[in-house]
């Protein structure tokens, strides 16, 4: 996926985001993702998401291709549905059962 990003810093930030998202952190907000990736604050990753130049369509297509190749089977069906996930808390946006 590296060649989707022009700058080395963007490639490093992508890796940090993925490490944080795949970590065992129970809540995946930007602060926890950044800490799990070894950052002192979320500033660097927030800046990456807001300002980095990259081709979102190309990255999406590559991730999709990787997933399809990894899970390929004649009768396979993949459904990603988080609408029934029980949310934690009671005051934040989207915590009620969807």
CSV table of N, CA, C and O in Angstrom, one decimal, residues 7-56:
chain,number,residue,atom,x,y,z
A,7,UNK,N,4.4,10.6,0.5
A,7,UNK,CA,5.5,11.0,1.5
A,7,UNK,C,5.7,9.9,2.4
A,7,UNK,O,4.8,9.2,2.9
A,8,UNK,N,7.0,9.7,2.8
A,8,UNK,CA,7.3,8.6,3.8
A,8,UNK,C,6.6,8.8,5.1
A,8,UNK,O,6.2,7.8,5.8
A,9,UNK,N,6.4,10.1,5.6
A,9,UNK,CA,5.7,10.3,6.8
A,9,UNK,C,4.3,9.8,6.7
A,9,UNK,O,3.7,9.3,7.7
A,10,UNK,N,3.6,10.0,5.6
A,10,UNK,CA,2.3,9.5,5.4
A,10,UNK,C,2.2,7.9,5.5
A,10,UNK,O,1.3,7.4,6.1
A,11,UNK,N,3.2,7.3,4.9
A,11,UNK,CA,3.3,5.8,5.0
A,11,UNK,C,3.4,5.4,6.5
A,11,UNK,O,2.8,4.4,6.9
A,12,UNK,N,4.3,6.1,7.2
A,12,UNK,CA,4.5,5.8,8.6
A,12,UNK,C,3.2,6.0,9.4
A,12,UNK,O,2.8,5.2,10.3
A,13,UNK,N,2.5,7.1,9.1
A,13,UNK,CA,1.2,7.3,9.8
A,13,UNK,C,0.2,6.3,9.5
A,13,UNK,O,-0.6,5.9,10.4
A,14,UNK,N,0.1,5.8,8.2
A,14,UNK,CA,-0.8,4.8,7.9
A,14,UNK,C,-0.5,3.5,8.7
A,14,UNK,O,-1.4,2.9,9.3
A,15,UNK,N,0.7,3.1,8.8
A,15,UNK,CA,1.1,2.0,9.6
A,15,UNK,C,0.7,2.1,11.1
A,15,UNK,O,0.2,1.2,11.7
A,16,UNK,N,0.9,3.4,11.6
A,16,UNK,CA,0.5,3.6,13.0
A,16,UNK,C,-1.0,3.5,13.2
A,16,UNK,O,-1.4,2.9,14.2
A,17,UNK,N,-1.7,4.0,12.2
A,17,UNK,CA,-3.2,3.9,12.3
A,17,UNK,C,-3.6,2.4,12.3
A,17,UNK,O,-4.5,2.0,13.1
A,18,UNK,N,-3.1,1.7,11.4
A,18,UNK,CA,-3.4,0.2,11.3
A,18,UNK,C,-3.0,-0.5,12.6
A,18,UNK,O,-3.8,-1.3,13.1
A,19,UNK,N,-1.8,-0.2,13.1
A,19,UNK,CA,-1.4,-0.8,14.4
A,19,UNK,C,-2.4,-0.5,15.5
A,19,UNK,O,-2.8,-1.4,16.3
A,20,UNK,N,-2.8,0.8,15.6
A,20,UNK,CA,-3.7,1.2,16.6
A,20,UNK,C,-5.1,0.5,16.5
A,20,UNK,O,-5.7,0.1,17.4
A,21,UNK,N,-5.6,0.5,15.2
A,21,UNK,CA,-6.9,-0.1,15.0
A,21,UNK,C,-6.9,-1.6,15.2
A,21,UNK,O,-8.0,-2.1,15.6
A,22,UNK,N,-5.8,-2.3,15.0
A,22,UNK,CA,-5.8,-3.7,15.2
A,22,UNK,C,-5.3,-4.1,16.7
A,22,UNK,O,-5.3,-5.3,17.0
A,23,UNK,N,-5.1,-3.1,17.5
A,23,UNK,CA,-4.6,-3.4,18.8
A,23,UNK,C,-5.8,-3.9,19.7
A,23,UNK,O,-6.9,-3.9,19.3
A,24,UNK,N,-5.4,-4.2,20.9
A,24,UNK,CA,-6.4,-4.7,21.9
A,24,UNK,C,-7.1,-3.6,22.6
A,24,UNK,O,-7.8,-3.9,23.6
A,25,UNK,N,-6.9,-2.4,22.2
A,25,UNK,CA,-7.5,-1.2,22.9
A,25,UNK,C,-9.0,-1.4,22.8
A,25,UNK,O,-9.6,-1.6,21.8
A,26,UNK,N,-9.7,-1.3,24.0
A,26,UNK,CA,-11.2,-1.6,24.0
A,26,UNK,C,-12.0,-0.5,23.2
A,26,UNK,O,-13.0,-0.8,22.6
A,27,UNK,N,-11.6,0.7,23.3
A,27,UNK,CA,-12.3,1.8,22.6
A,27,UNK,C,-11.3,2.4,21.5
A,27,UNK,O,-10.2,2.7,21.8
A,28,UNK,N,-11.9,2.5,20.3
A,28,UNK,CA,-11.0,2.9,19.2
A,28,UNK,C,-11.2,4.4,18.8
A,28,UNK,O,-11.6,4.7,17.7
A,29,UNK,N,-11.1,5.3,19.8
A,29,UNK,CA,-11.1,6.7,19.4
A,29,UNK,C,-9.7,7.1,19.0
A,29,UNK,O,-8.7,6.3,19.2
A,30,UNK,N,-9.5,8.3,18.5
A,30,UNK,CA,-8.2,8.7,18.0
A,30,UNK,C,-7.1,8.7,19.1
A,30,UNK,O,-6.0,8.3,18.8
A,31,UNK,N,-7.5,9.1,20.3
A,31,UNK,CA,-6.5,9.1,21.4
A,31,UNK,C,-6.0,7.7,21.7
A,31,UNK,O,-4.8,7.5,21.8
A,32,UNK,N,-6.9,6.8,21.8
A,32,UNK,CA,-6.5,5.4,22.1
A,32,UNK,C,-5.7,4.8,20.9
A,32,UNK,O,-4.7,4.0,21.2
A,33,UNK,N,-6.1,5.0,19.7
A,33,UNK,CA,-5.4,4.5,18.5
A,33,UNK,C,-4.0,5.0,18.5
A,33,UNK,O,-3.0,4.3,18.3
A,34,UNK,N,-3.8,6.4,18.8
A,34,UNK,CA,-2.5,7.0,18.7
A,34,UNK,C,-1.6,6.4,19.8
A,34,UNK,O,-0.5,6.1,19.6
A,35,UNK,N,-2.2,6.3,21.0
A,35,UNK,CA,-1.4,5.7,22.1
A,35,UNK,C,-1.0,4.3,21.9
A,35,UNK,O,0.2,3.9,22.1
A,36,UNK,N,-1.9,3.5,21.3
A,36,UNK,CA,-1.5,2.1,21.0
A,36,UNK,C,-0.5,2.0,19.9
A,36,UNK,O,0.3,1.1,19.9
A,37,UNK,N,-0.4,3.1,19.1
A,37,UNK,CA,0.6,3.1,18.0
A,37,UNK,C,1.9,3.7,18.5
A,37,UNK,O,2.9,3.8,17.8
A,38,UNK,N,2.0,4.1,19.8
A,38,UNK,CA,3.2,4.7,20.4
A,38,UNK,C,3.3,6.2,20.3
A,38,UNK,O,4.4,6.7,20.5
A,39,UNK,N,2.3,6.9,20.0
A,39,UNK,CA,2.3,8.3,19.9
A,39,UNK,C,1.9,9.0,21.2
A,39,UNK,O,1.0,8.4,21.9
A,40,UNK,N,2.5,10.1,21.6
A,40,UNK,CA,2.2,10.8,22.8
A,40,UNK,C,0.8,11.5,22.8
A,40,UNK,O,0.2,11.7,23.8
A,41,UNK,N,0.4,11.9,21.6
A,41,UNK,CA,-0.9,12.5,21.4
A,41,UNK,C,-1.5,12.1,20.1
A,41,UNK,O,-0.8,11.4,19.3
A,42,UNK,N,-2.7,12.5,19.8
A,42,UNK,CA,-3.4,12.1,18.6
A,42,UNK,C,-3.1,13.1,17.5
A,42,UNK,O,-3.6,12.9,16.3
A,43,UNK,N,-2.4,14.2,17.7
A,43,UNK,CA,-2.2,15.3,16.7
A,43,UNK,C,-1.7,14.8,15.4
A,43,UNK,O,-2.2,15.1,14.3
A,44,UNK,N,-0.7,13.9,15.4
A,44,UNK,CA,0.0,13.5,14.2
A,44,UNK,C,-1.0,12.7,13.3
A,44,UNK,O,-1.1,12.9,12.1
A,45,UNK,N,-1.8,11.8,14.0
A,45,UNK,CA,-2.7,11.0,13.2
A,45,UNK,C,-3.9,11.8,12.7
A,45,UNK,O,-4.4,11.5,11.6
A,46,UNK,N,-4.3,12.7,13.5
A,46,UNK,CA,-5.4,13.6,13.1
A,46,UNK,C,-5.0,14.4,11.9
A,46,UNK,O,-5.8,14.6,11.0
A,47,UNK,N,-3.8,14.9,12.0
A,47,UNK,CA,-3.3,15.7,10.8
A,47,UNK,C,-3.2,14.9,9.6
A,47,UNK,O,-3.5,15.3,8.5
A,48,UNK,N,-2.7,13.6,9.8
A,48,UNK,CA,-2.6,12.7,8.7
A,48,UNK,C,-4.0,12.5,8.0
A,48,UNK,O,-4.1,12.6,6.8
A,49,UNK,N,-5.0,12.2,8.8
A,49,UNK,CA,-6.3,12.0,8.2
A,49,UNK,C,-6.9,13.3,7.5
A,49,UNK,O,-7.6,13.2,6.5
A,50,UNK,N,-6.6,14.4,8.1
A,50,UNK,CA,-7.2,15.7,7.6
A,50,UNK,C,-6.4,16.2,6.4
A,50,UNK,O,-7.1,16.9,5.5
A,51,UNK,N,-5.1,16.0,6.3
A,51,UNK,CA,-4.3,16.8,5.4
A,51,UNK,C,-3.5,16.0,4.4
A,51,UNK,O,-3.0,16.5,3.4
A,52,UNK,N,-3.2,14.7,4.7
A,52,UNK,CA,-2.3,14.0,3.8
A,52,UNK,C,-2.9,13.8,2.4
A,52,UNK,O,-4.1,13.6,2.3
A,53,UNK,N,-2.1,13.9,1.4
A,53,UNK,CA,-2.5,13.6,0.0
A,53,UNK,C,-2.4,12.1,-0.3
A,53,UNK,O,-1.3,11.6,-0.2
A,54,UNK,N,-3.5,11.5,-0.6
A,54,UNK,CA,-3.5,10.1,-1.0
A,54,UNK,C,-4.8,9.8,-1.7
A,54,UNK,O,-5.8,10.6,-1.7
A,55,UNK,N,-4.8,8.8,-2.5
A,55,UNK,CA,-5.9,8.4,-3.3
A,55,UNK,C,-6.8,7.4,-2.5
A,55,UNK,O,-6.5,6.2,-2.5
A,56,UNK,N,-7.9,7.9,-2.0
A,56,UNK,CA,-8.7,7.0,-1.2
A,56,UNK,C,-9.4,5.9,-2.0
A,56,UNK,O,-9.5,4.8,-1.5
